[in-house]
């Protein structure tokens, strides 16, 4: 099913509402974010409860200054992963709307979303740099699989994967943007992203539902598995192991304790409960897909 096949009037109405929202409530990170004030190292980069080591014996041994440096490195890694996926997202959306009717509100919304993602990627890049972090990139396998995914994924597989990436990041950032322990410029970045991504998530949910209308069992099974594998690589790439070394920690021990950290796994599962319910309602939470969501601690 192509995007032209799905309820054009309803789809157009949604796109027009999103365009109106973007016109009245969008931000320019260049002006909104305080890029000039030097980094205050008395603040965290993210809510400490979201650190991959929070609640472990290693965390208990660290000083408050080390806690803050670790969360700054982790926040920078999450931002870098966000950039990587936003570049995948942009290419999938561009392919989807290639050579389609430019007067269609959905076409115009797609370009608006891409423009948002370009601004977000630049904002994340500047934010990571200000946090004092080096460039963090996903492991080579994830990069190469992403290269294939962005070139081949379409329809519900593309939009459901977009939704997973956006919703996982959204839940974290809603906590971070309200947390006065987090450095103010990061809170502003998170607020901008949460506000603007809420529109993107609405579009992705509706596109996923509509593309699946009339889909048979085999198609749902296949796309459910594709989306779950993509989700596993996105989520497992969020915190690069190098963050521990760059925070001055023993990387091997930190990686070992982070992998066994039940607190962090519980945070991820709880935050993704609504997302998993949505995927289940669309027939995209199959037995095979559940294996990868469990590996990613999303269920």
PDB file of C-alpha atoms in Angstrom:
ATOM      1  CA  UNK A   1       0.000   0.000   0.000  1.00  0.00           C
ATOM      2  CA  UNK A   2       1.403   3.393  -0.946  1.00  0.00           C
ATOM      3  CA  UNK A   3       0.896   6.671   0.887  1.00  0.00           C
ATOM      4  CA  UNK A   4      -1.477   7.728  -1.872  1.00  0.00           C
ATOM      5  CA  UNK A   5      -3.794   4.815  -1.086  1.00  0.00           C
ATOM      6  CA  UNK A   6      -4.690   5.735   2.476  1.00  0.00           C
ATOM      7  CA  UNK A   7      -7.705   7.923   3.305  1.00  0.00           C
ATOM      8  CA  UNK A   8      -6.509  11.134   1.599  1.00  0.00           C
ATOM      9  CA  UNK A   9      -9.004  13.447   3.300  1.00  0.00           C
ATOM     10  CA  UNK A  10      -8.319  12.213   6.843  1.00  0.00           C
ATOM     11  CA  UNK A  11      -4.597  12.105   6.178  1.00  0.00           C
ATOM     12  CA  UNK A  12      -4.663  15.603   4.737  1.00  0.00           C
ATOM     13  CA  UNK A  13      -6.554  16.947   7.750  1.00  0.00           C
ATOM     14  CA  UNK A  14      -3.957  15.523  10.114  1.00  0.00           C
ATOM     15  CA  UNK A  15      -1.121  16.959   8.038  1.00  0.00           C
ATOM     16  CA  UNK A  16      -2.766  20.396   7.956  1.00  0.00           C
ATOM     17  CA  UNK A  17      -3.150  20.363  11.752  1.00  0.00           C
ATOM     18  CA  UNK A  18       0.513  19.433  12.137  1.00  0.00           C
ATOM     19  CA  UNK A  19       1.545  22.189   9.729  1.00  0.00           C
ATOM     20  CA  UNK A  20      -0.524  24.716  11.715  1.00  0.00           C
ATOM     21  CA  UNK A  21       1.080  23.514  14.940  1.00  0.00           C
ATOM     22  CA  UNK A  22       4.559  23.806  13.454  1.00  0.00           C
ATOM     23  CA  UNK A  23       3.787  27.340  12.330  1.00  0.00           C
ATOM     24  CA  UNK A  24       2.695  28.452  15.805  1.00  0.00           C
ATOM     25  CA  UNK A  25       4.987  26.379  18.041  1.00  0.00           C
ATOM     26  CA  UNK A  26       8.488  25.802  16.690  1.00  0.00           C
ATOM     27  CA  UNK A  27      11.882  26.889  17.953  1.00  0.00           C
ATOM     28  CA  UNK A  28      15.144  28.131  16.526  1.00  0.00           C
ATOM     29  CA  UNK A  29      17.888  26.416  18.592  1.00  0.00           C
ATOM     30  CA  UNK A  30      20.440  29.006  17.510  1.00  0.00           C
ATOM     31  CA  UNK A  31      18.475  31.652  19.415  1.00  0.00           C
ATOM     32  CA  UNK A  32      16.723  29.601  22.089  1.00  0.00           C
ATOM     33  CA  UNK A  33      19.694  27.641  23.479  1.00  0.00           C
ATOM     34  CA  UNK A  34      22.327  29.387  25.589  1.00  0.00           C
ATOM     35  CA  UNK A  35      25.439  28.473  23.628  1.00  0.00           C
ATOM     36  CA  UNK A  36      27.602  31.244  25.083  1.00  0.00           C
ATOM     37  CA  UNK A  37      27.672  30.491  28.822  1.00  0.00           C
ATOM     38  CA  UNK A  38      30.580  28.128  29.637  1.00  0.00           C
ATOM     39  CA  UNK A  39      29.687  24.622  30.770  1.00  0.00           C
ATOM     40  CA  UNK A  40      28.951  24.519  34.498  1.00  0.00           C
ATOM     41  CA  UNK A  41      30.315  21.199  35.756  1.00  0.00           C
ATOM     42  CA  UNK A  42      28.230  21.405  38.908  1.00  0.00           C
ATOM     43  CA  UNK A  43      25.335  20.086  36.814  1.00  0.00           C
ATOM     44  CA  UNK A  44      24.492  16.700  35.360  1.00  0.00           C
ATOM     45  CA  UNK A  45      24.065  16.097  31.634  1.00  0.00           C
ATOM     46  CA  UNK A  46      20.965  13.961  32.259  1.00  0.00           C
ATOM     47  CA  UNK A  47      18.867  12.890  35.215  1.00  0.00           C
ATOM     48  CA  UNK A  48      21.178  10.604  37.199  1.00  0.00           C
ATOM     49  CA  UNK A  49      18.419   8.002  37.574  1.00  0.00           C
ATOM     50  CA  UNK A  50      18.711   7.478  33.807  1.00  0.00           C
ATOM     51  CA  UNK A  51      22.428   6.712  33.965  1.00  0.00           C
ATOM     52  CA  UNK A  52      23.273   3.175  32.883  1.00  0.00           C
ATOM     53  CA  UNK A  53      25.213   2.729  36.142  1.00  0.00           C
ATOM     54  CA  UNK A  54      22.689   4.247  38.556  1.00  0.00           C
ATOM     55  CA  UNK A  55      21.891   1.775  41.323  1.00  0.00           C
ATOM     56  CA  UNK A  56      24.992  -0.367  40.776  1.00  0.00           C
ATOM     57  CA  UNK A  57      27.822  -0.963  43.234  1.00  0.00           C
ATOM     58  CA  UNK A  58      30.128   0.969  40.884  1.00  0.00           C
ATOM     59  CA  UNK A  59      27.833   4.014  41.017  1.00  0.00           C
ATOM     60  CA  UNK A  60      27.943   3.907  44.819  1.00  0.00           C
ATOM     61  CA  UNK A  61      31.748   4.138  44.696  1.00  0.00           C
ATOM     62  CA  UNK A  62      31.836   7.196  42.442  1.00  0.00           C
ATOM     63  CA  UNK A  63      32.083  10.775  43.672  1.00  0.00           C
ATOM     64  CA  UNK A  64      29.359  13.331  42.883  1.00  0.00           C
ATOM     65  CA  UNK A  65      31.719  14.921  40.358  1.00  0.00           C
ATOM     66  CA  UNK A  66      32.158  11.553  38.626  1.00  0.00           C
ATOM     67  CA  UNK A  67      28.381  11.025  38.567  1.00  0.00           C
ATOM     68  CA  UNK A  68      27.975  14.359  36.798  1.00  0.00           C
ATOM     69  CA  UNK A  69      30.747  13.721  34.290  1.00  0.00           C
ATOM     70  CA  UNK A  70      29.331  10.302  33.481  1.00  0.00           C
ATOM     71  CA  UNK A  71      25.829  11.664  32.857  1.00  0.00           C
ATOM     72  CA  UNK A  72      27.288  14.398  30.648  1.00  0.00           C
ATOM     73  CA  UNK A  73      29.113  11.810  28.540  1.00  0.00           C
ATOM     74  CA  UNK A  74      26.028   9.573  28.398  1.00  0.00           C
ATOM     75  CA  UNK A  75      23.820  12.494  27.327  1.00  0.00           C
ATOM     76  CA  UNK A  76      26.299  13.337  24.562  1.00  0.00           C
ATOM     77  CA  UNK A  77      26.272   9.712  23.390  1.00  0.00           C
ATOM     78  CA  UNK A  78      22.467   9.646  23.292  1.00  0.00           C
ATOM     79  CA  UNK A  79      22.524  12.891  21.283  1.00  0.00           C
ATOM     80  CA  UNK A  80      25.018  11.401  18.822  1.00  0.00           C
ATOM     81  CA  UNK A  81      22.853   8.320  18.369  1.00  0.00           C
ATOM     82  CA  UNK A  82      19.914  10.650  17.809  1.00  0.00           C
ATOM     83  CA  UNK A  83      21.802  12.367  14.988  1.00  0.00           C
ATOM     84  CA  UNK A  84      22.599   9.004  13.384  1.00  0.00           C
ATOM     85  CA  UNK A  85      18.973   7.912  13.409  1.00  0.00           C
ATOM     86  CA  UNK A  86      17.627  11.307  12.355  1.00  0.00           C
ATOM     87  CA  UNK A  87      19.781  11.039   9.230  1.00  0.00           C
ATOM     88  CA  UNK A  88      18.250   7.614   8.532  1.00  0.00           C
ATOM     89  CA  UNK A  89      14.759   9.024   9.178  1.00  0.00           C
ATOM     90  CA  UNK A  90      15.230  11.928   6.781  1.00  0.00           C
ATOM     91  CA  UNK A  91      16.291   9.653   3.943  1.00  0.00           C
ATOM     92  CA  UNK A  92      13.369   7.256   4.482  1.00  0.00           C
ATOM     93  CA  UNK A  93      10.831  10.088   4.495  1.00  0.00           C
ATOM     94  CA  UNK A  94      12.360  11.683   1.399  1.00  0.00           C
ATOM     95  CA  UNK A  95      12.180   8.359  -0.447  1.00  0.00           C
ATOM     96  CA  UNK A  96       8.576   7.888   0.623  1.00  0.00           C
ATOM     97  CA  UNK A  97       7.483  11.246  -0.786  1.00  0.00           C
ATOM     98  CA  UNK A  98       9.724  11.293  -3.841  1.00  0.00           C
ATOM     99  CA  UNK A  99       7.893  12.577  -6.953  1.00  0.00           C
ATOM    100  CA  UNK A 100       4.518  12.791  -5.153  1.00  0.00           C
ATOM    101  CA  UNK A 101       2.023  15.649  -5.204  1.00  0.00           C
ATOM    102  CA  UNK A 102       3.726  18.700  -3.640  1.00  0.00           C
ATOM    103  CA  UNK A 103       0.343  20.360  -3.037  1.00  0.00           C
ATOM    104  CA  UNK A 104      -0.642  17.499  -0.705  1.00  0.00           C
ATOM    105  CA  UNK A 105      -0.473  18.702   2.933  1.00  0.00           C
ATOM    106  CA  UNK A 106       1.177  15.378   3.830  1.00  0.00           C
ATOM    107  CA  UNK A 107       3.973  16.117   1.351  1.00  0.00           C
ATOM    108  CA  UNK A 108       4.469  19.563   2.874  1.00  0.00           C
ATOM    109  CA  UNK A 109       4.382  18.119   6.385  1.00  0.00           C
ATOM    110  CA  UNK A 110       7.055  15.567   5.418  1.00  0.00           C
ATOM    111  CA  UNK A 111       9.358  18.389   4.309  1.00  0.00           C
ATOM    112  CA  UNK A 112       8.572  20.292   7.511  1.00  0.00           C
ATOM    113  CA  UNK A 113       9.518  17.238   9.555  1.00  0.00           C
ATOM    114  CA  UNK A 114      12.786  16.878   7.650  1.00  0.00           C
ATOM    115  CA  UNK A 115      13.551  20.560   8.284  1.00  0.00           C
ATOM    116  CA  UNK A 116      12.889  19.997  12.001  1.00  0.00           C
ATOM    117  CA  UNK A 117      15.238  17.002  12.038  1.00  0.00           C
ATOM    118  CA  UNK A 118      18.006  18.985  10.354  1.00  0.00           C
ATOM    119  CA  UNK A 119      17.778  21.628  13.076  1.00  0.00           C
ATOM    120  CA  UNK A 120      17.645  18.960  15.777  1.00  0.00           C
ATOM    121  CA  UNK A 121      20.760  17.228  14.478  1.00  0.00           C
ATOM    122  CA  UNK A 122      22.742  20.461  14.470  1.00  0.00           C
ATOM    123  CA  UNK A 123      21.402  21.260  17.956  1.00  0.00           C
ATOM    124  CA  UNK A 124      22.424  17.821  19.262  1.00  0.00           C
ATOM    125  CA  UNK A 125      25.869  18.135  17.692  1.00  0.00           C
ATOM    126  CA  UNK A 126      26.499  21.514  19.294  1.00  0.00           C
ATOM    127  CA  UNK A 127      25.106  20.267  22.597  1.00  0.00           C
ATOM    128  CA  UNK A 128      27.383  17.210  22.647  1.00  0.00           C
ATOM    129  CA  UNK A 129      30.383  19.386  21.866  1.00  0.00           C
ATOM    130  CA  UNK A 130      29.494  21.798  24.678  1.00  0.00           C
ATOM    131  CA  UNK A 131      29.211  18.872  27.086  1.00  0.00           C
ATOM    132  CA  UNK A 132      32.894  18.210  26.430  1.00  0.00           C
ATOM    133  CA  UNK A 133      32.382  14.905  24.670  1.00  0.00           C
ATOM    134  CA  UNK A 134      34.163  13.428  21.643  1.00  0.00           C
ATOM    135  CA  UNK A 135      32.149  12.183  18.653  1.00  0.00           C
ATOM    136  CA  UNK A 136      30.311   8.998  19.599  1.00  0.00           C
ATOM    137  CA  UNK A 137      29.323   6.705  16.749  1.00  0.00           C
ATOM    138  CA  UNK A 138      27.433   3.407  16.710  1.00  0.00           C
ATOM    139  CA  UNK A 139      29.471   0.242  16.198  1.00  0.00           C
ATOM    140  CA  UNK A 140      30.291  -0.645  12.591  1.00  0.00           C
ATOM    141  CA  UNK A 141      27.642  -3.378  12.309  1.00  0.00           C
ATOM    142  CA  UNK A 142      24.901  -0.945  13.358  1.00  0.00           C
ATOM    143  CA  UNK A 143      26.151   1.681  10.907  1.00  0.00           C
ATOM    144  CA  UNK A 144      26.160  -0.770   7.995  1.00  0.00           C
ATOM    145  CA  UNK A 145      22.753  -2.219   8.870  1.00  0.00           C
ATOM    146  CA  UNK A 146      21.446   1.338   9.136  1.00  0.00           C
ATOM    147  CA  UNK A 147      22.806   2.021   5.674  1.00  0.00           C
ATOM    148  CA  UNK A 148      20.767  -0.901   4.303  1.00  0.00           C
ATOM    149  CA  UNK A 149      17.672  -0.037   6.350  1.00  0.00           C
ATOM    150  CA  UNK A 150      17.535   3.589   5.209  1.00  0.00           C
ATOM    151  CA  UNK A 151      17.822   2.512   1.585  1.00  0.00           C
ATOM    152  CA  UNK A 152      15.233  -0.264   1.653  1.00  0.00           C
ATOM    153  CA  UNK A 153      12.701   0.200   4.473  1.00  0.00           C
ATOM    154  CA  UNK A 154       9.341   1.607   3.495  1.00  0.00           C
ATOM    155  CA  UNK A 155       5.720   1.814   4.564  1.00  0.00           C
ATOM    156  CA  UNK A 156       4.891   0.642   8.063  1.00  0.00           C
ATOM    157  CA  UNK A 157       8.406  -0.699   8.674  1.00  0.00           C
ATOM    158  CA  UNK A 158       9.911   2.754   8.180  1.00  0.00           C
ATOM    159  CA  UNK A 159       7.320   4.648  10.207  1.00  0.00           C
ATOM    160  CA  UNK A 160       7.134   2.143  13.066  1.00  0.00           C
ATOM    161  CA  UNK A 161      10.938   2.212  13.413  1.00  0.00           C
ATOM    162  CA  UNK A 162      10.842   6.009  13.377  1.00  0.00           C
ATOM    163  CA  UNK A 163       8.222   5.891  16.133  1.00  0.00           C
ATOM    164  CA  UNK A 164      10.262   3.549  18.339  1.00  0.00           C
ATOM    165  CA  UNK A 165      13.377   5.712  18.128  1.00  0.00           C
ATOM    166  CA  UNK A 166      11.432   8.911  18.802  1.00  0.00           C
ATOM    167  CA  UNK A 167       9.363   7.539  21.695  1.00  0.00           C
ATOM    168  CA  UNK A 168      12.292   5.994  23.569  1.00  0.00           C
ATOM    169  CA  UNK A 169      14.210   9.272  23.410  1.00  0.00           C
ATOM    170  CA  UNK A 170      11.090  11.299  24.212  1.00  0.00           C
ATOM    171  CA  UNK A 171      10.481   9.563  27.548  1.00  0.00           C
ATOM    172  CA  UNK A 172      14.059  10.171  28.714  1.00  0.00           C
ATOM    173  CA  UNK A 173      14.043  13.789  27.635  1.00  0.00           C
ATOM    174  CA  UNK A 174      10.750  14.577  29.355  1.00  0.00           C
ATOM    175  CA  UNK A 175      12.445  13.686  32.635  1.00  0.00           C
ATOM    176  CA  UNK A 176      15.660  15.529  31.809  1.00  0.00           C
ATOM    177  CA  UNK A 177      13.996  18.772  30.727  1.00  0.00           C
ATOM    178  CA  UNK A 178      12.191  19.090  34.093  1.00  0.00           C
ATOM    179  CA  UNK A 179      15.180  18.145  36.243  1.00  0.00           C
ATOM    180  CA  UNK A 180      16.900  21.139  37.829  1.00  0.00           C
ATOM    181  CA  UNK A 181      20.004  19.014  38.400  1.00  0.00           C
ATOM    182  CA  UNK A 182      20.537  18.956  34.625  1.00  0.00           C
ATOM    183  CA  UNK A 183      22.614  21.738  33.075  1.00  0.00           C
ATOM    184  CA  UNK A 184      20.220  24.454  31.802  1.00  0.00           C
ATOM    185  CA  UNK A 185      21.231  24.429  28.122  1.00  0.00           C
ATOM    186  CA  UNK A 186      20.585  20.668  27.939  1.00  0.00           C
ATOM    187  CA  UNK A 187      17.164  21.169  29.521  1.00  0.00           C
ATOM    188  CA  UNK A 188      16.366  23.707  26.785  1.00  0.00           C
ATOM    189  CA  UNK A 189      17.525  21.290  24.080  1.00  0.00           C
ATOM    190  CA  UNK A 190      15.350  18.556  25.555  1.00  0.00           C
ATOM    191  CA  UNK A 191      12.323  20.839  25.760  1.00  0.00           C
ATOM    192  CA  UNK A 192      12.674  21.882  22.105  1.00  0.00           C
ATOM    193  CA  UNK A 193      13.009  18.284  21.003  1.00  0.00           C
ATOM    194  CA  UNK A 194      10.059  17.039  23.074  1.00  0.00           C
ATOM    195  CA  UNK A 195       7.714  19.760  21.778  1.00  0.00           C
ATOM    196  CA  UNK A 196       8.608  19.321  18.125  1.00  0.00           C
ATOM    197  CA  UNK A 197       8.915  15.528  18.175  1.00  0.00           C
ATOM    198  CA  UNK A 198       5.394  15.192  19.567  1.00  0.00           C
ATOM    199  CA  UNK A 199       4.144  16.158  16.097  1.00  0.00           C
ATOM    200  CA  UNK A 200       6.510  13.701  14.419  1.00  0.00           C
ATOM    201  CA  UNK A 201       5.314  10.874  16.657  1.00  0.00           C
ATOM    202  CA  UNK A 202       1.668  11.604  15.882  1.00  0.00           C
ATOM    203  CA  UNK A 203       2.416  11.431  12.153  1.00  0.00           C
ATOM    204  CA  UNK A 204       4.435   8.215  12.542  1.00  0.00           C
ATOM    205  CA  UNK A 205       1.639   6.534  14.526  1.00  0.00           C
ATOM    206  CA  UNK A 206      -0.994   7.439  11.960  1.00  0.00           C
ATOM    207  CA  UNK A 207       1.202   6.406   9.035  1.00  0.00           C
ATOM    208  CA  UNK A 208       1.954   3.074  10.692  1.00  0.00           C
ATOM    209  CA  UNK A 209      -1.745   2.345  11.258  1.00  0.00           C
ATOM    210  CA  UNK A 210      -2.774   3.406   7.784  1.00  0.00           C
ATOM    211  CA  UNK A 211      -0.027   1.542   5.927  1.00  0.00           C
ATOM    212  CA  UNK A 212      -1.070  -1.647   7.730  1.00  0.00           C
ATOM    213  CA  UNK A 213      -4.736  -1.452   6.741  1.00  0.00           C
ATOM    214  CA  UNK A 214      -5.527  -4.601   4.801  1.00  0.00           C
ATOM    215  CA  UNK A 215      -2.076  -6.087   5.416  1.00  0.00           C
ATOM    216  CA  UNK A 216      -1.959  -9.871   5.619  1.00  0.00           C
ATOM    217  CA  UNK A 217      -0.446 -11.998   8.370  1.00  0.00           C
ATOM    218  CA  UNK A 218       2.824 -12.694   6.541  1.00  0.00           C
ATOM    219  CA  UNK A 219       3.433  -9.026   5.867  1.00  0.00           C
ATOM    220  CA  UNK A 220       2.757  -8.109   9.491  1.00  0.00           C
ATOM    221  CA  UNK A 221       5.028 -10.888  10.747  1.00  0.00           C
ATOM    222  CA  UNK A 222       7.857  -9.806   8.458  1.00  0.00           C
ATOM    223  CA  UNK A 223       7.609  -6.088   9.247  1.00  0.00           C
ATOM    224  CA  UNK A 224       7.230  -6.752  12.965  1.00  0.00           C
ATOM    225  CA  UNK A 225      10.560  -8.571  12.912  1.00  0.00           C
ATOM    226  CA  UNK A 226      12.284  -5.900  10.813  1.00  0.00           C
ATOM    227  CA  UNK A 227      11.115  -3.134  13.155  1.00  0.00           C
ATOM    228  CA  UNK A 228      12.165  -5.059  16.272  1.00  0.00           C
ATOM    229  CA  UNK A 229      15.663  -5.692  14.902  1.00  0.00           C
ATOM    230  CA  UNK A 230      16.018  -2.029  13.942  1.00  0.00           C
ATOM    231  CA  UNK A 231      14.809  -1.046  17.412  1.00  0.00           C
ATOM    232  CA  UNK A 232      17.337  -3.316  19.085  1.00  0.00           C
ATOM    233  CA  UNK A 233      20.239  -1.709  17.224  1.00  0.00           C
ATOM    234  CA  UNK A 234      18.953   1.812  17.852  1.00  0.00           C
ATOM    235  CA  UNK A 235      18.476   1.318  21.603  1.00  0.00           C
ATOM    236  CA  UNK A 236      21.667  -0.689  22.131  1.00  0.00           C
ATOM    237  CA  UNK A 237      23.633   2.063  20.371  1.00  0.00           C
ATOM    238  CA  UNK A 238      22.443   4.879  22.630  1.00  0.00           C
ATOM    239  CA  UNK A 239      25.274   4.669  25.164  1.00  0.00           C
ATOM    240  CA  UNK A 240      28.659   4.013  23.600  1.00  0.00           C
ATOM    241  CA  UNK A 241      30.989   2.011  25.911  1.00  0.00           C
ATOM    242  CA  UNK A 242      33.614   4.718  25.389  1.00  0.00           C
ATOM    243  CA  UNK A 243      31.586   7.048  27.637  1.00  0.00           C
ATOM    244  CA  UNK A 244      32.920   5.203  30.674  1.00  0.00           C
ATOM    245  CA  UNK A 245      36.561   5.637  29.710  1.00  0.00           C
ATOM    246  CA  UNK A 246      35.946   9.293  28.842  1.00  0.00           C
ATOM    247  CA  UNK A 247      34.375   9.789  32.266  1.00  0.00           C
ATOM    248  CA  UNK A 248      37.524   8.360  33.854  1.00  0.00           C
ATOM    249  CA  UNK A 249      36.037   4.973  34.782  1.00  0.00           C
ATOM    250  CA  UNK A 250      37.181   1.396  34.319  1.00  0.00           C
ATOM    251  CA  UNK A 251      35.412   0.664  31.030  1.00  0.00           C
ATOM    252  CA  UNK A 252      35.336  -3.127  31.381  1.00  0.00           C
ATOM    253  CA  UNK A 253      33.836  -3.024  34.832  1.00  0.00           C
ATOM    254  CA  UNK A 254      31.395  -0.284  33.871  1.00  0.00           C
ATOM    255  CA  UNK A 255      30.169  -2.178  30.802  1.00  0.00           C
ATOM    256  CA  UNK A 256      29.754  -5.348  32.870  1.00  0.00           C
ATOM    257  CA  UNK A 257      27.739  -3.614  35.602  1.00  0.00           C
ATOM    258  CA  UNK A 258      25.662  -1.608  33.129  1.00  0.00           C
ATOM    259  CA  UNK A 259      24.627  -4.796  31.315  1.00  0.00           C
ATOM    260  CA  UNK A 260      23.446  -6.316  34.584  1.00  0.00           C
ATOM    261  CA  UNK A 261      21.770  -3.149  35.885  1.00  0.00           C
ATOM    262  CA  UNK A 262      18.179  -4.089  36.697  1.00  0.00           C
ATOM    263  CA  UNK A 263      17.273  -0.509  37.640  1.00  0.00           C
ATOM    264  CA  UNK A 264      18.068   0.791  34.150  1.00  0.00           C
ATOM    265  CA  UNK A 265      16.312  -2.140  32.497  1.00  0.00           C
ATOM    266  CA  UNK A 266      13.222  -1.414  34.587  1.00  0.00           C
ATOM    267  CA  UNK A 267      13.312   2.282  33.611  1.00  0.00           C
ATOM    268  CA  UNK A 268      13.401   1.342  29.927  1.00  0.00           C
ATOM    269  CA  UNK A 269      10.594  -1.221  30.212  1.00  0.00           C
ATOM    270  CA  UNK A 270       8.317   1.083  32.174  1.00  0.00           C
ATOM    271  CA  UNK A 271       8.877   4.026  29.852  1.00  0.00           C
ATOM    272  CA  UNK A 272       8.084   1.946  26.759  1.00  0.00           C
ATOM    273  CA  UNK A 273       4.872   0.328  28.008  1.00  0.00           C
ATOM    274  CA  UNK A 274       2.674   2.635  25.926  1.00  0.00           C
ATOM    275  CA  UNK A 275       4.790   2.100  22.836  1.00  0.00           C
ATOM    276  CA  UNK A 276       4.562  -1.680  23.175  1.00  0.00           C
ATOM    277  CA  UNK A 277       0.776  -1.428  23.562  1.00  0.00           C
ATOM    278  CA  UNK A 278       0.595   0.546  20.325  1.00  0.00           C
ATOM    279  CA  UNK A 279       2.733  -1.978  18.432  1.00  0.00           C
ATOM    280  CA  UNK A 280       0.591  -4.799  19.784  1.00  0.00           C
ATOM    281  CA  UNK A 281      -2.581  -3.020  18.639  1.00  0.00           C
ATOM    282  CA  UNK A 282      -1.113  -2.860  15.129  1.00  0.00           C
ATOM    283  CA  UNK A 283      -0.141  -6.532  15.091  1.00  0.00           C
ATOM    284  CA  UNK A 284       3.556  -5.674  15.222  1.00  0.00           C
ATOM    285  CA  UNK A 285       4.350  -7.297  18.578  1.00  0.00           C
ATOM    286  CA  UNK A 286       4.807 -10.873  17.413  1.00  0.00           C
ATOM    287  CA  UNK A 287       6.599 -13.692  19.217  1.00  0.00           C
ATOM    288  CA  UNK A 288       9.720 -13.267  17.062  1.00  0.00           C
ATOM    289  CA  UNK A 289       9.704  -9.484  17.508  1.00  0.00           C
ATOM    290  CA  UNK A 290       9.380  -9.843  21.277  1.00  0.00           C
ATOM    291  CA  UNK A 291      12.762 -11.611  21.379  1.00  0.00           C
ATOM    292  CA  UNK A 292      14.520  -8.453  20.150  1.00  0.00           C
ATOM    293  CA  UNK A 293      12.465  -6.092  22.299  1.00  0.00           C
ATOM    294  CA  UNK A 294      13.429  -8.158  25.349  1.00  0.00           C
ATOM    295  CA  UNK A 295      17.097  -8.013  24.334  1.00  0.00           C
ATOM    296  CA  UNK A 296      16.758  -4.239  24.123  1.00  0.00           C
ATOM    297  CA  UNK A 297      15.011  -4.183  27.542  1.00  0.00           C
ATOM    298  CA  UNK A 298      11.931  -2.567  26.041  1.00  0.00           C
ATOM    299  CA  UNK A 299       9.615  -5.310  27.236  1.00  0.00           C
TER     300      UNK A 299
END
